[in-house]
Every structure is written in C-alpha cells, then in structure tokens.
mmCIF file of C-alpha atoms and ligand atoms in Angstrom:
data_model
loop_
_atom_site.group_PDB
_atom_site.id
_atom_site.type_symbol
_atom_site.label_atom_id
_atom_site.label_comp_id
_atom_site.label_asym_id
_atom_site.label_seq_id
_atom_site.Cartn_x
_atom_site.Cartn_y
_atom_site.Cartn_z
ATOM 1 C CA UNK A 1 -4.268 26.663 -9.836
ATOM 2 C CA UNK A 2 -7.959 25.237 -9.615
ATOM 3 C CA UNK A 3 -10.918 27.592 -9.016
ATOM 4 C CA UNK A 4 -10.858 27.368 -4.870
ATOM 5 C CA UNK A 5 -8.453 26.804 -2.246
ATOM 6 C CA UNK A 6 -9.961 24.712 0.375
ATOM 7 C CA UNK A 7 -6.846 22.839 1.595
ATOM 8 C CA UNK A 8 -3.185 22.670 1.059
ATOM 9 C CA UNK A 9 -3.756 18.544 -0.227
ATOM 10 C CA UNK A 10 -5.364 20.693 -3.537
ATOM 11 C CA UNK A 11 -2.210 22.577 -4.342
ATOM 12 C CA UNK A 12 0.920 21.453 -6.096
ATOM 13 C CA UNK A 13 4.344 22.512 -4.692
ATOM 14 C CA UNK A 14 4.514 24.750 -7.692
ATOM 15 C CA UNK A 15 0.877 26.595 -6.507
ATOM 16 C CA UNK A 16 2.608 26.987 -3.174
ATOM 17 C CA UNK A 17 5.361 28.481 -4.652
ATOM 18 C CA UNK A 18 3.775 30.922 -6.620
ATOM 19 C CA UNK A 19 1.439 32.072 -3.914
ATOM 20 C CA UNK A 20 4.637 32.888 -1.655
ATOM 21 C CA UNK A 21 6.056 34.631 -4.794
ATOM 22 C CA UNK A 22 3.419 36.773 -5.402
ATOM 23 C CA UNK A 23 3.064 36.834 -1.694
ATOM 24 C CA UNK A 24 6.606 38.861 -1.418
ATOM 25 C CA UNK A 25 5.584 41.251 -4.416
ATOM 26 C CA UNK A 26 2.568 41.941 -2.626
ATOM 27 C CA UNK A 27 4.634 43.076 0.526
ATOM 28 C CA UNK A 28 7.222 44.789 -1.331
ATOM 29 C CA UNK A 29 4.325 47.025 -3.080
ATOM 30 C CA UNK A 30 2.312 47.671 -0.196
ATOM 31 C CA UNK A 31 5.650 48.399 1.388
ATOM 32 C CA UNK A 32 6.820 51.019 -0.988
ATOM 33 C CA UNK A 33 3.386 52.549 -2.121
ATOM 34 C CA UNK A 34 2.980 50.902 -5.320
ATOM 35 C CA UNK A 35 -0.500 50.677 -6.366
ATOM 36 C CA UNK A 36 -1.781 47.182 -6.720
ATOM 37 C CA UNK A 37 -5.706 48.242 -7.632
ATOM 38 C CA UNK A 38 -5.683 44.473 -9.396
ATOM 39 C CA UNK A 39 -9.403 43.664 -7.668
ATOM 40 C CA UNK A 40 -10.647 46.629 -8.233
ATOM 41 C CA UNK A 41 -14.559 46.728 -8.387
ATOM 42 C CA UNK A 42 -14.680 43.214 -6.623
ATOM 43 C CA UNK A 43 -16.480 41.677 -4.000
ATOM 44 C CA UNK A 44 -15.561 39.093 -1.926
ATOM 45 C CA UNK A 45 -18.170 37.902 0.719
ATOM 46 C CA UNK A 46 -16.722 36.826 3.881
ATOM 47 C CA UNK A 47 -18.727 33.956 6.079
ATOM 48 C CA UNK A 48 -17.920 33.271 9.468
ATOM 49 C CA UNK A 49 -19.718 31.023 11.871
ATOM 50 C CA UNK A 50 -16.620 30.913 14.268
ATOM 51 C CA UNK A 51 -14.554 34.140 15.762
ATOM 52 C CA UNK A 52 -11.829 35.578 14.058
ATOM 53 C CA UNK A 53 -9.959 38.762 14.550
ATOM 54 C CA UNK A 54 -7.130 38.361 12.045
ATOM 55 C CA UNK A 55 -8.808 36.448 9.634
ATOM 56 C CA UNK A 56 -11.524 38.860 9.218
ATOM 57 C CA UNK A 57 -9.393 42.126 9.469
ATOM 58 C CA UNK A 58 -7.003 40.828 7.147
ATOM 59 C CA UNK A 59 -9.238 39.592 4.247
ATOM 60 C CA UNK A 60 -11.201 42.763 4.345
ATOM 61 C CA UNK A 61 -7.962 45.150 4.255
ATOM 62 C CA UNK A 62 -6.180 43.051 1.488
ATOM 63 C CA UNK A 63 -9.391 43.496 -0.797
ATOM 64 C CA UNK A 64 -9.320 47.100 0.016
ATOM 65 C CA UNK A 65 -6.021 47.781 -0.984
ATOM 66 C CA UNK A 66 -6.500 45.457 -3.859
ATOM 67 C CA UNK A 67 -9.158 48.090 -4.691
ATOM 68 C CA UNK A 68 -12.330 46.091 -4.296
ATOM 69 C CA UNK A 69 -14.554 45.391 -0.743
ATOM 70 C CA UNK A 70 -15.397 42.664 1.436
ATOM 71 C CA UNK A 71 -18.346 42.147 3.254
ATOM 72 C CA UNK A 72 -19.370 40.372 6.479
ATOM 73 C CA UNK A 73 -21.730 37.784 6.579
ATOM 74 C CA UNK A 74 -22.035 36.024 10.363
ATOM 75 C CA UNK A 75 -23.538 32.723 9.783
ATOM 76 C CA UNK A 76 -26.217 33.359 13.071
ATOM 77 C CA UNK A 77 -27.486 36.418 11.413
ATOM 78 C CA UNK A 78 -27.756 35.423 7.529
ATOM 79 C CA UNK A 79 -30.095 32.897 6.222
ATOM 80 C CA UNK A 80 -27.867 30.109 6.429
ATOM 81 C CA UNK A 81 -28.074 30.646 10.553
ATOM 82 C CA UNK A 82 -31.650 29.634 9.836
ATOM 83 C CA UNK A 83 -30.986 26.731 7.630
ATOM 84 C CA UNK A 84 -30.893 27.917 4.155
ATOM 85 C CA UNK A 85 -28.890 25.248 1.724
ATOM 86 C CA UNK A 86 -25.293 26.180 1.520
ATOM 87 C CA UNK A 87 -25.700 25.076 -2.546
ATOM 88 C CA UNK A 88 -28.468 28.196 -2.535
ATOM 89 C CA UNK A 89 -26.322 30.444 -0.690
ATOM 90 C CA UNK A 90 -23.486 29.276 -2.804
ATOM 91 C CA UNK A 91 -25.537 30.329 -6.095
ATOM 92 C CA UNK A 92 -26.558 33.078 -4.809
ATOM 93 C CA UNK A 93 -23.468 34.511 -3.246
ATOM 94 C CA UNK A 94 -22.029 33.869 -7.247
ATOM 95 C CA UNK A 95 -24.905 36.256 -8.433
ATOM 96 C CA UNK A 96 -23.249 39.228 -6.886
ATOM 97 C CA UNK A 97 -19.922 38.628 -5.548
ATOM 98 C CA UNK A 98 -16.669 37.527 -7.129
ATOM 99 C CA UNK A 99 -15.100 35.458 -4.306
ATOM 100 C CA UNK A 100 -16.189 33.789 -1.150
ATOM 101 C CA UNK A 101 -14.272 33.207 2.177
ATOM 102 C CA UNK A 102 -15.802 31.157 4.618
ATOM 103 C CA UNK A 103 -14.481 29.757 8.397
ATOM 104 C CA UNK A 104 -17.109 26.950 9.567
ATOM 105 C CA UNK A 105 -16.972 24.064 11.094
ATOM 106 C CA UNK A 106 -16.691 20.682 8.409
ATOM 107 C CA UNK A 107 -14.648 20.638 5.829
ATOM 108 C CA UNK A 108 -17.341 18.955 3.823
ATOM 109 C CA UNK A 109 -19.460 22.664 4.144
ATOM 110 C CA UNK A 110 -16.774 24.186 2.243
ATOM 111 C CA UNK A 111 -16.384 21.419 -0.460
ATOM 112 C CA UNK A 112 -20.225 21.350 -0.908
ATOM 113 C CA UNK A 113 -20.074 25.405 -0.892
ATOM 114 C CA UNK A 114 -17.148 25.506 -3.776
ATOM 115 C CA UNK A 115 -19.391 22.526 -5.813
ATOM 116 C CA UNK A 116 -22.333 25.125 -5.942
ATOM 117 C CA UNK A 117 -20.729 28.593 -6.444
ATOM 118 C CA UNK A 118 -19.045 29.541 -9.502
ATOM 119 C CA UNK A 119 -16.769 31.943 -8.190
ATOM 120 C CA UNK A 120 -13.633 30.879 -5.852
ATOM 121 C CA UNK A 121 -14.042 29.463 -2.706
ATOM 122 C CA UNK A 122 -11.096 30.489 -0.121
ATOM 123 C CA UNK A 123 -11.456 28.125 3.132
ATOM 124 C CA UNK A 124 -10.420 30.492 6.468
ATOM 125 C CA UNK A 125 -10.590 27.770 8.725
ATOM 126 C CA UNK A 126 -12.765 24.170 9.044
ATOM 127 C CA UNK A 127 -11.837 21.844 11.401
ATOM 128 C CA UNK A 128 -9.597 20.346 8.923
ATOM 129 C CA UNK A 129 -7.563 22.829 7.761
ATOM 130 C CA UNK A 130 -6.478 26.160 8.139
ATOM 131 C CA UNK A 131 -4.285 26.804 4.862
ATOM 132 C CA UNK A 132 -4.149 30.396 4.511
ATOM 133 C CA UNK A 133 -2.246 30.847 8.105
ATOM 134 C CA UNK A 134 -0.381 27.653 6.628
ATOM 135 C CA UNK A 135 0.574 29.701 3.447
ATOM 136 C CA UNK A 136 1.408 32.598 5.659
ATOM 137 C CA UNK A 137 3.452 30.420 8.311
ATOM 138 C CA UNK A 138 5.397 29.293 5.375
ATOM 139 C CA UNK A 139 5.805 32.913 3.839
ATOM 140 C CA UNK A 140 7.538 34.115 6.977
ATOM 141 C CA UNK A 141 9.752 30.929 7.206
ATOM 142 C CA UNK A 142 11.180 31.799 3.847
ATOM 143 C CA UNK A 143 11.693 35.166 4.730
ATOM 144 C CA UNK A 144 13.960 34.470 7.604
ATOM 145 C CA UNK A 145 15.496 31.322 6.491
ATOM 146 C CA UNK A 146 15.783 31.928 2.904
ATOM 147 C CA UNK A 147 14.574 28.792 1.510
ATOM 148 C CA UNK A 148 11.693 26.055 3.193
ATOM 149 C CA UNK A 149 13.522 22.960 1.186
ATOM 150 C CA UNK A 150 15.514 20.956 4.059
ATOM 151 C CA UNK A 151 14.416 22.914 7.269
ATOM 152 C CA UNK A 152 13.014 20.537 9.672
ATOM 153 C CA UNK A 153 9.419 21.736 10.496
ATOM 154 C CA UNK A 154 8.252 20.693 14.179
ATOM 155 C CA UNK A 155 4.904 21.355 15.455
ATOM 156 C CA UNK A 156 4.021 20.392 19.742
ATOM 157 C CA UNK A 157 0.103 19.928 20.570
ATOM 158 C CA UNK A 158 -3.009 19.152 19.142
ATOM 159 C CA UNK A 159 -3.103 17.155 15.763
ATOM 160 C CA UNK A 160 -5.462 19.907 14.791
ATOM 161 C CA UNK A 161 -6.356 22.249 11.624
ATOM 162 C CA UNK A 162 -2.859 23.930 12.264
ATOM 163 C CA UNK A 163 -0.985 20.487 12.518
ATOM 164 C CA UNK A 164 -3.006 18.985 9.467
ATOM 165 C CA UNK A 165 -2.090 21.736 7.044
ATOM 166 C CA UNK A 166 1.585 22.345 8.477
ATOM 167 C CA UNK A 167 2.212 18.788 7.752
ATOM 168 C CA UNK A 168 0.681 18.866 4.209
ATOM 169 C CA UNK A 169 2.476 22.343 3.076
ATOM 170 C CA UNK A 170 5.702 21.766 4.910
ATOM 171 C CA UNK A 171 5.989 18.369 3.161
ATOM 172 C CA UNK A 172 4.823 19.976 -0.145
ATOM 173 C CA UNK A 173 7.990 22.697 0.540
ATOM 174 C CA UNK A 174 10.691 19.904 0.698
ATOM 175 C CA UNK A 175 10.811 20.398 4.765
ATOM 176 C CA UNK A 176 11.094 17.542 6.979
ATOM 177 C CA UNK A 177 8.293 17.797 9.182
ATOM 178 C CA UNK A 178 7.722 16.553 12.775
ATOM 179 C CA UNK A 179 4.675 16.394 14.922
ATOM 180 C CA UNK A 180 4.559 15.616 18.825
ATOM 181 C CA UNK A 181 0.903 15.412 20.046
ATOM 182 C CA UNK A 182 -0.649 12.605 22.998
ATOM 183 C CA UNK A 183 -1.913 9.264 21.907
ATOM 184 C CA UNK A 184 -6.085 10.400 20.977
ATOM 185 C CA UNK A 185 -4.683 13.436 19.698
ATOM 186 C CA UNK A 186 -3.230 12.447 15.940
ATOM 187 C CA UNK A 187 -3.618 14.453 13.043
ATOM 188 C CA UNK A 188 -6.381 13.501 10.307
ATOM 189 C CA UNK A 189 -5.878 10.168 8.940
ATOM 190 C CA UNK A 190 -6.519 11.572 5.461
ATOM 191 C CA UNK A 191 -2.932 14.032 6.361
ATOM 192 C CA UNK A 192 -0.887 10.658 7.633
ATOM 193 C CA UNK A 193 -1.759 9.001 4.395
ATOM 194 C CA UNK A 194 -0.831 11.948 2.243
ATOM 195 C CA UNK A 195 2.571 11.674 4.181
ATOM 196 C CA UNK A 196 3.002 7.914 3.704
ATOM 197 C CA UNK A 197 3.068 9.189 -0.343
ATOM 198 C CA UNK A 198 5.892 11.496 0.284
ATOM 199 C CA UNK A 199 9.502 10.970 -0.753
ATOM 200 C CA UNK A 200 12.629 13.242 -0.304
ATOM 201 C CA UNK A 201 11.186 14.801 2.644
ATOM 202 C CA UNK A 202 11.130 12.843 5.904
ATOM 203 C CA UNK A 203 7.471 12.807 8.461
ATOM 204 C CA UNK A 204 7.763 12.076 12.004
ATOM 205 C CA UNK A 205 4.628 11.655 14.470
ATOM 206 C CA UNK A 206 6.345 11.120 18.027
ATOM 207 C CA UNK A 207 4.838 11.306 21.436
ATOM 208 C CA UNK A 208 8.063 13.273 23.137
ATOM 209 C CA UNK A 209 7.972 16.455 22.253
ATOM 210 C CA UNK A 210 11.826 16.800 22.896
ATOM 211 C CA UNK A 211 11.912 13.686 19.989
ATOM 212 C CA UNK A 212 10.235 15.846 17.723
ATOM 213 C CA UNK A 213 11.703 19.406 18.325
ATOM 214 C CA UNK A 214 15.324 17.773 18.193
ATOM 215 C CA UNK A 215 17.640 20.010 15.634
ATOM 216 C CA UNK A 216 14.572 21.566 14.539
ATOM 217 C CA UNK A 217 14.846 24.314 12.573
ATOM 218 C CA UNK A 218 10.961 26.426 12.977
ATOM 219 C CA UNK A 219 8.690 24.651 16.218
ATOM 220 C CA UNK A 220 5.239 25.606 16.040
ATOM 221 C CA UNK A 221 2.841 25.337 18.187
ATOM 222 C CA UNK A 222 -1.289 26.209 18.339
ATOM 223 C CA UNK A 223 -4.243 26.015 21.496
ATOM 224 C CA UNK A 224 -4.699 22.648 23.076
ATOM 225 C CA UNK A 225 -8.414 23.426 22.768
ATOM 226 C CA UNK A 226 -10.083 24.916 19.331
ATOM 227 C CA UNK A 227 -12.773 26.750 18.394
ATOM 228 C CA UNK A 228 -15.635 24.543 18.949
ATOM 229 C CA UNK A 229 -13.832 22.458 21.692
ATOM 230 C CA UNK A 230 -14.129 24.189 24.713
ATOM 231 C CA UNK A 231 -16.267 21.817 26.305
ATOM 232 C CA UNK A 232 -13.340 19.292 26.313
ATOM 233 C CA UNK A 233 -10.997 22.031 27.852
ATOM 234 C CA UNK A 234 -10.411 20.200 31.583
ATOM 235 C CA UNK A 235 -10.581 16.871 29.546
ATOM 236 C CA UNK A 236 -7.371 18.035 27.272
ATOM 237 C CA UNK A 237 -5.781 19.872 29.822
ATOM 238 C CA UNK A 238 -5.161 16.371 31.441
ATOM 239 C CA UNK A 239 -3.965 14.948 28.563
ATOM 240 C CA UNK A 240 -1.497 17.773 26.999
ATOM 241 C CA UNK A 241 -0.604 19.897 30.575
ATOM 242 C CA UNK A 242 3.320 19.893 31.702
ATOM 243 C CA UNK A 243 4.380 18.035 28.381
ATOM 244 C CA UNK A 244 2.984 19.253 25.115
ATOM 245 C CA UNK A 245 4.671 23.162 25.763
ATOM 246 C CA UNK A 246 6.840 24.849 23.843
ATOM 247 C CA UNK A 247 9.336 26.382 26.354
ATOM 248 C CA UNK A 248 13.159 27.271 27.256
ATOM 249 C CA UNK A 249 13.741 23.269 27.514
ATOM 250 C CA UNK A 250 12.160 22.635 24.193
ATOM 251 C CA UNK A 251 13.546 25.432 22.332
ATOM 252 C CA UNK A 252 17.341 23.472 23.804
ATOM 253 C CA UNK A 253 16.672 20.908 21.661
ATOM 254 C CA UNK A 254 16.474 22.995 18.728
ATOM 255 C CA UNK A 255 19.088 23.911 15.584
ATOM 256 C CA UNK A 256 20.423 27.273 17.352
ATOM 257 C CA UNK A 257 18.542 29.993 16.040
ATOM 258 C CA UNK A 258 15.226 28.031 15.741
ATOM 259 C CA UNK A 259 12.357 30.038 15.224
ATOM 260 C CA UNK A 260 8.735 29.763 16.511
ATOM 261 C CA UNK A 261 5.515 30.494 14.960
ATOM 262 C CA UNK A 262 2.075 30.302 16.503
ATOM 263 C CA UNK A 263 -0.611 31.246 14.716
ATOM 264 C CA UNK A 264 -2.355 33.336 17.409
ATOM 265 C CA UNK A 265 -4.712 33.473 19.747
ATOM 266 C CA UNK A 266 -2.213 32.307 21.907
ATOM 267 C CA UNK A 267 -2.662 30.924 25.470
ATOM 268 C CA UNK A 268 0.533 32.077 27.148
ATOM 269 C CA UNK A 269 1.607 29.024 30.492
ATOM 270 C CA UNK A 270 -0.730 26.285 28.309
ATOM 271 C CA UNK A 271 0.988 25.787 24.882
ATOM 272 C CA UNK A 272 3.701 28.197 25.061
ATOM 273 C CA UNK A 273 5.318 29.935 28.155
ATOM 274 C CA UNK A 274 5.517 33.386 27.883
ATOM 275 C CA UNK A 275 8.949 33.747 28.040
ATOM 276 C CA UNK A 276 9.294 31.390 24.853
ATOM 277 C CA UNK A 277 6.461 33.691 23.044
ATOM 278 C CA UNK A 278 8.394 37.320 23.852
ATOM 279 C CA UNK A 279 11.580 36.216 22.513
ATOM 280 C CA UNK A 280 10.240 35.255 19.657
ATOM 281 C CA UNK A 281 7.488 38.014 19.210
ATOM 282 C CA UNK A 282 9.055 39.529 16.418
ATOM 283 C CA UNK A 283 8.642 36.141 14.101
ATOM 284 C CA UNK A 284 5.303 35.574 15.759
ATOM 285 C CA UNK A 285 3.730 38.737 14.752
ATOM 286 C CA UNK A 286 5.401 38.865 11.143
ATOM 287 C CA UNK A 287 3.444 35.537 10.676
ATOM 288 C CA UNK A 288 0.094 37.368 11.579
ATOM 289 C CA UNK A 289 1.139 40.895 8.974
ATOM 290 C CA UNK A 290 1.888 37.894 6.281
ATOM 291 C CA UNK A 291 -1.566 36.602 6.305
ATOM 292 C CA UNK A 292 -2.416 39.811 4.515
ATOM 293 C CA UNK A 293 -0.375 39.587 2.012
ATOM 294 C CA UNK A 294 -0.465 35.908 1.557
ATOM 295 C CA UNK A 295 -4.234 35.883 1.659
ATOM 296 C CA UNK A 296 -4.037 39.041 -1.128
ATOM 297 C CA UNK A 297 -1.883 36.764 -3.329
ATOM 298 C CA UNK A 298 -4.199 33.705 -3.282
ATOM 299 C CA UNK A 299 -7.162 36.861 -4.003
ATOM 300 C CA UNK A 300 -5.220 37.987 -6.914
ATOM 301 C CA UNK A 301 -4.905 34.431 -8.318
ATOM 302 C CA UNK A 302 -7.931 33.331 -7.984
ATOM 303 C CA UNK A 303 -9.587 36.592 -8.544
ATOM 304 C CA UNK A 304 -7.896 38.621 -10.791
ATOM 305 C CA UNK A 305 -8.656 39.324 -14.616
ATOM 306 C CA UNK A 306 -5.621 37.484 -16.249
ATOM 307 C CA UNK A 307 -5.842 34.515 -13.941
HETATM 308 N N1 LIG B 401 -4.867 32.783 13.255
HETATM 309 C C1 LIG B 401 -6.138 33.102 12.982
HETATM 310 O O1 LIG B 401 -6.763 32.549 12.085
HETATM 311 O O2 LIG B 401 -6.644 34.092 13.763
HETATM 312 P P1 LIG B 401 -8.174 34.526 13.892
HETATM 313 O O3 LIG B 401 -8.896 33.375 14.556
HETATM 314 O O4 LIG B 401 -8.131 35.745 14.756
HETATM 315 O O5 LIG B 401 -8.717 34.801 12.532
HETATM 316 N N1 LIG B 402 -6.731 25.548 16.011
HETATM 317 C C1 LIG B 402 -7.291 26.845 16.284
HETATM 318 C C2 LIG B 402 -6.748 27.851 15.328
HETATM 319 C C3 LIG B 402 -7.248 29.253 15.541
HETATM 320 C C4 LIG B 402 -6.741 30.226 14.525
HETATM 321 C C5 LIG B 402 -8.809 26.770 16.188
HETATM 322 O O1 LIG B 402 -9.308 26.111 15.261
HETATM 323 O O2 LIG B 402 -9.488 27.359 17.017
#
C-alpha cells in the first residue's frame, strides 16, 4: 500500500482486496465485542470544506473504537479558510496528528496536501473521486453476492466522483462495469483512459440507461447535482429528468435479484423513485454502516504500528 489513499487509480487489485478483507474482520469484531484498540493514542484530523453527515460521523467513530480520536477542522473556520498554504497546513497537521482526512473540492488540493504531510492522507471526497464510499460500495457487494469478479456493475446519472471511482474499483474487482449518463455528462477523461487499459473485464459508457442496466447484476445510482453544483440544478434537471432514474422499469432490465446501492444523500422522484429506494433499503443502508468499517480498515493500514 503507498502512504495515502487519494483515489482508487493508486491501488492495486490486491490493495483493494485487502482493504475489504480487513474490512470484514473489522465488522466481525465490532460485531462480537472484540477489542480492536489498534490506533490507540492516535489522531487523525478531519478537514471538510463541503457537508458531510456520514463521512464525518463515520471517520470519527471508527477512530474511536480503534482507540484513538478525530478531530474536526471546517475549512471556513481554520486558517486555511483564510488562505493559509495547504503545504503549511500539511506540515503542520504532521507535527501533531497521525493521519489526515480531507473532503474539498480539486483533486489536485489533496495531491498537493499528501506531497507536504508526512503522515497519510485519506481523500473523503474531491470532485474526482470519492473512494472510500467506493471501497464501501464494493464491501457490501461482496457481502451479498459473494464474490465482485464477473458481476456486471451499472451505474445511471452523472459521470461524477461516484461514477469515476465505481468505474476504476469495479474494473480493478474483475466486474464488468457500465455507465449510462447524457452526452456533457461523461466521466473524467483520466477514468475512460484507465478503462481503455483494462482487459478481462468489459467497460461500457451508453446513453440508454436500459442499455446499460441490461442483466446487470448491482445498478447504482448518485444526485444529478453535487456538492458544489447547485447552481446548475434547473440546467441538469433538463438534461437528466424522465431518463437518467433508476426505477421499477430499470430495475426489469436487470439479472433478477439485482441490487442497488446509492451512496446517500439521496433525492427520492430525481435519481431514484422511492419505491425503487424502499425495496432496496436494506442494501442501501448496509452500504452507509460499511463505510465505517471500510474506512477503519484503510485507518488501520495506513495507520497502524506494523503497517
Ligand atoms: N456518502 C457520503 O459521503 O455521505 P456524506 O456526504 O454524508 O458524508
Ligand atoms: N456526488 C455527490 C456525492 C455525495 C456523497 C457529491 O459530490 O455531492
């Protein structure tokens, strides 16, 4: 594993699977009240200049039942609000703390902030690339389906953070992956490239979402607007409104037995109808519990004494 995980392009298929592995031991013990104290008298500093709710809640109780503490930093009322260097925030965040977590905007903030600090960097969201909800998405895939190698992946909307790091780690797994999002709306170049480079696993960007979600095996879906877009909410709202849904029509065209993930905050009659979101609750909000212990295995890794 390097020093940071800033995006899933980093990490080798054997990095995912090890996460996931100690991902499921990390469940298990919380599970069963086994102590798991393996951060214990460690500090991880949490950044945020973007909302969060699970994010935030579940980095801070995964380092406190790894027996060390998180702290909140918002990024309007620390020094870097006001323009301090993220390389001097970086050095000194490495003074006192043992791991940094930071949700911004570019994905170049995060790159620049690993450069500088010599503890780990753990990206919780840029623009680019959300790959801890990725890691989790994938934990809870494996969980129900047994295995991620040959599942077809299909994710409806926005060629977003979500769609860039599905399409990286699902590939990464062995799953075919397919993406239906409007023409304007592609994923990162940088992520089509990557899949260009792929072989034994088969990528698929299609404009019908019916093309994409055919014999799917997991469709996932995220906002047509993100954080940092909601001035262009009427403008996408035209573009992705009556087609880019995942609902009773689109879930037809799936392998029986499909599941659905969304990574939450979902907007229930936009991306997903809230019929489609009930029935599959029970996946949806395993997804959000596994970003606890998925985001206390990458802590552990990255973290931890014997790493
Ligand atoms: N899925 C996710 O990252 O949720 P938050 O924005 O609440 O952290
Ligand atoms: N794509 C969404 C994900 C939120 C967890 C956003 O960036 O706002």
């Amino acid at each position: 594993m390097k020093k940071d995980l800033l995006k899933l392009l980093d990490l080798t298929r054997e990095d995912i699977t090890k996460i996931l592995n100690v991902a499921d031991q990390m469940k298990y013990n919380q599970k069963h009240g086994l102590t798991h104290n393996y951060l214990q008298g460690k500090t991880l500093a949490m950044i945020f200049e973007k909302n969060s709710t699970r994010t935030r809640v579940s980095f801070e109780v995964g380092m406190y039942q790894l027996g060390g503490h998180a702290l909140f930093l918002s990024g309007k009322e620390s020094q870097i609000g006001r323009g301090e260097p993220i390389e001097d925030t970086a050095r000194v965040l490495s003074r006192y703390c043992d791991g940094i977590m930071i949700r911004t905007y570019g994905q170049d903030e995060v790159e620049e902030l690993a450069k500088y600090a010599s503890i780990p960097v753990i990206n919780g969201l840029t623009d680019f690339a959300h790959p801890c909800q990725v890691l989790a998405d994938l934990m809870t895939i494996r969980e129900k389906m047994t295995r991620l190698e040959g599942l077809k992946l299909c994710f409806i909307g926005d060629g977003n953070n979500m769609a860039n790091s599905l399409i990286v780690g699902g590939l990464k797994c062995g799953m075919d992956v397919s993406v239906a999002c409007p023409a304007g709306y592609d994923p990162d170049p940088r992520v089509l490239d990557f899949a260009k480079t792929v072989t034994g696993a088969g990528f698929a960007l299609c404009r019908d979402p019916k093309q994409a979600a055919k014999d799917a095996d997991v469709i996932i879906t995220d906002v047509w607007a993100s954080m940092g877009q909601e001035g262009e909410k009427a403008k996408r709202e035209a573009a992705f409104g009556g087609v880019y849904q995942v609902n009773e029509a689109l879930m037809a065209v799936a392998h029986p037995g499909a599941m659905v993930q969304h990574c939450l905050p979902a907007h229930r009659g936009e991306e997903i109808t809230a019929e489609v979101f009930e029935a599959h609750a029970g996946e949806i909000f395993d997804e959000a519990e596994n970003r606890l212990h998925a985001q206390k295995a990458v802590m552990f890794l990255l973290m931890g004494e014997k790493n």
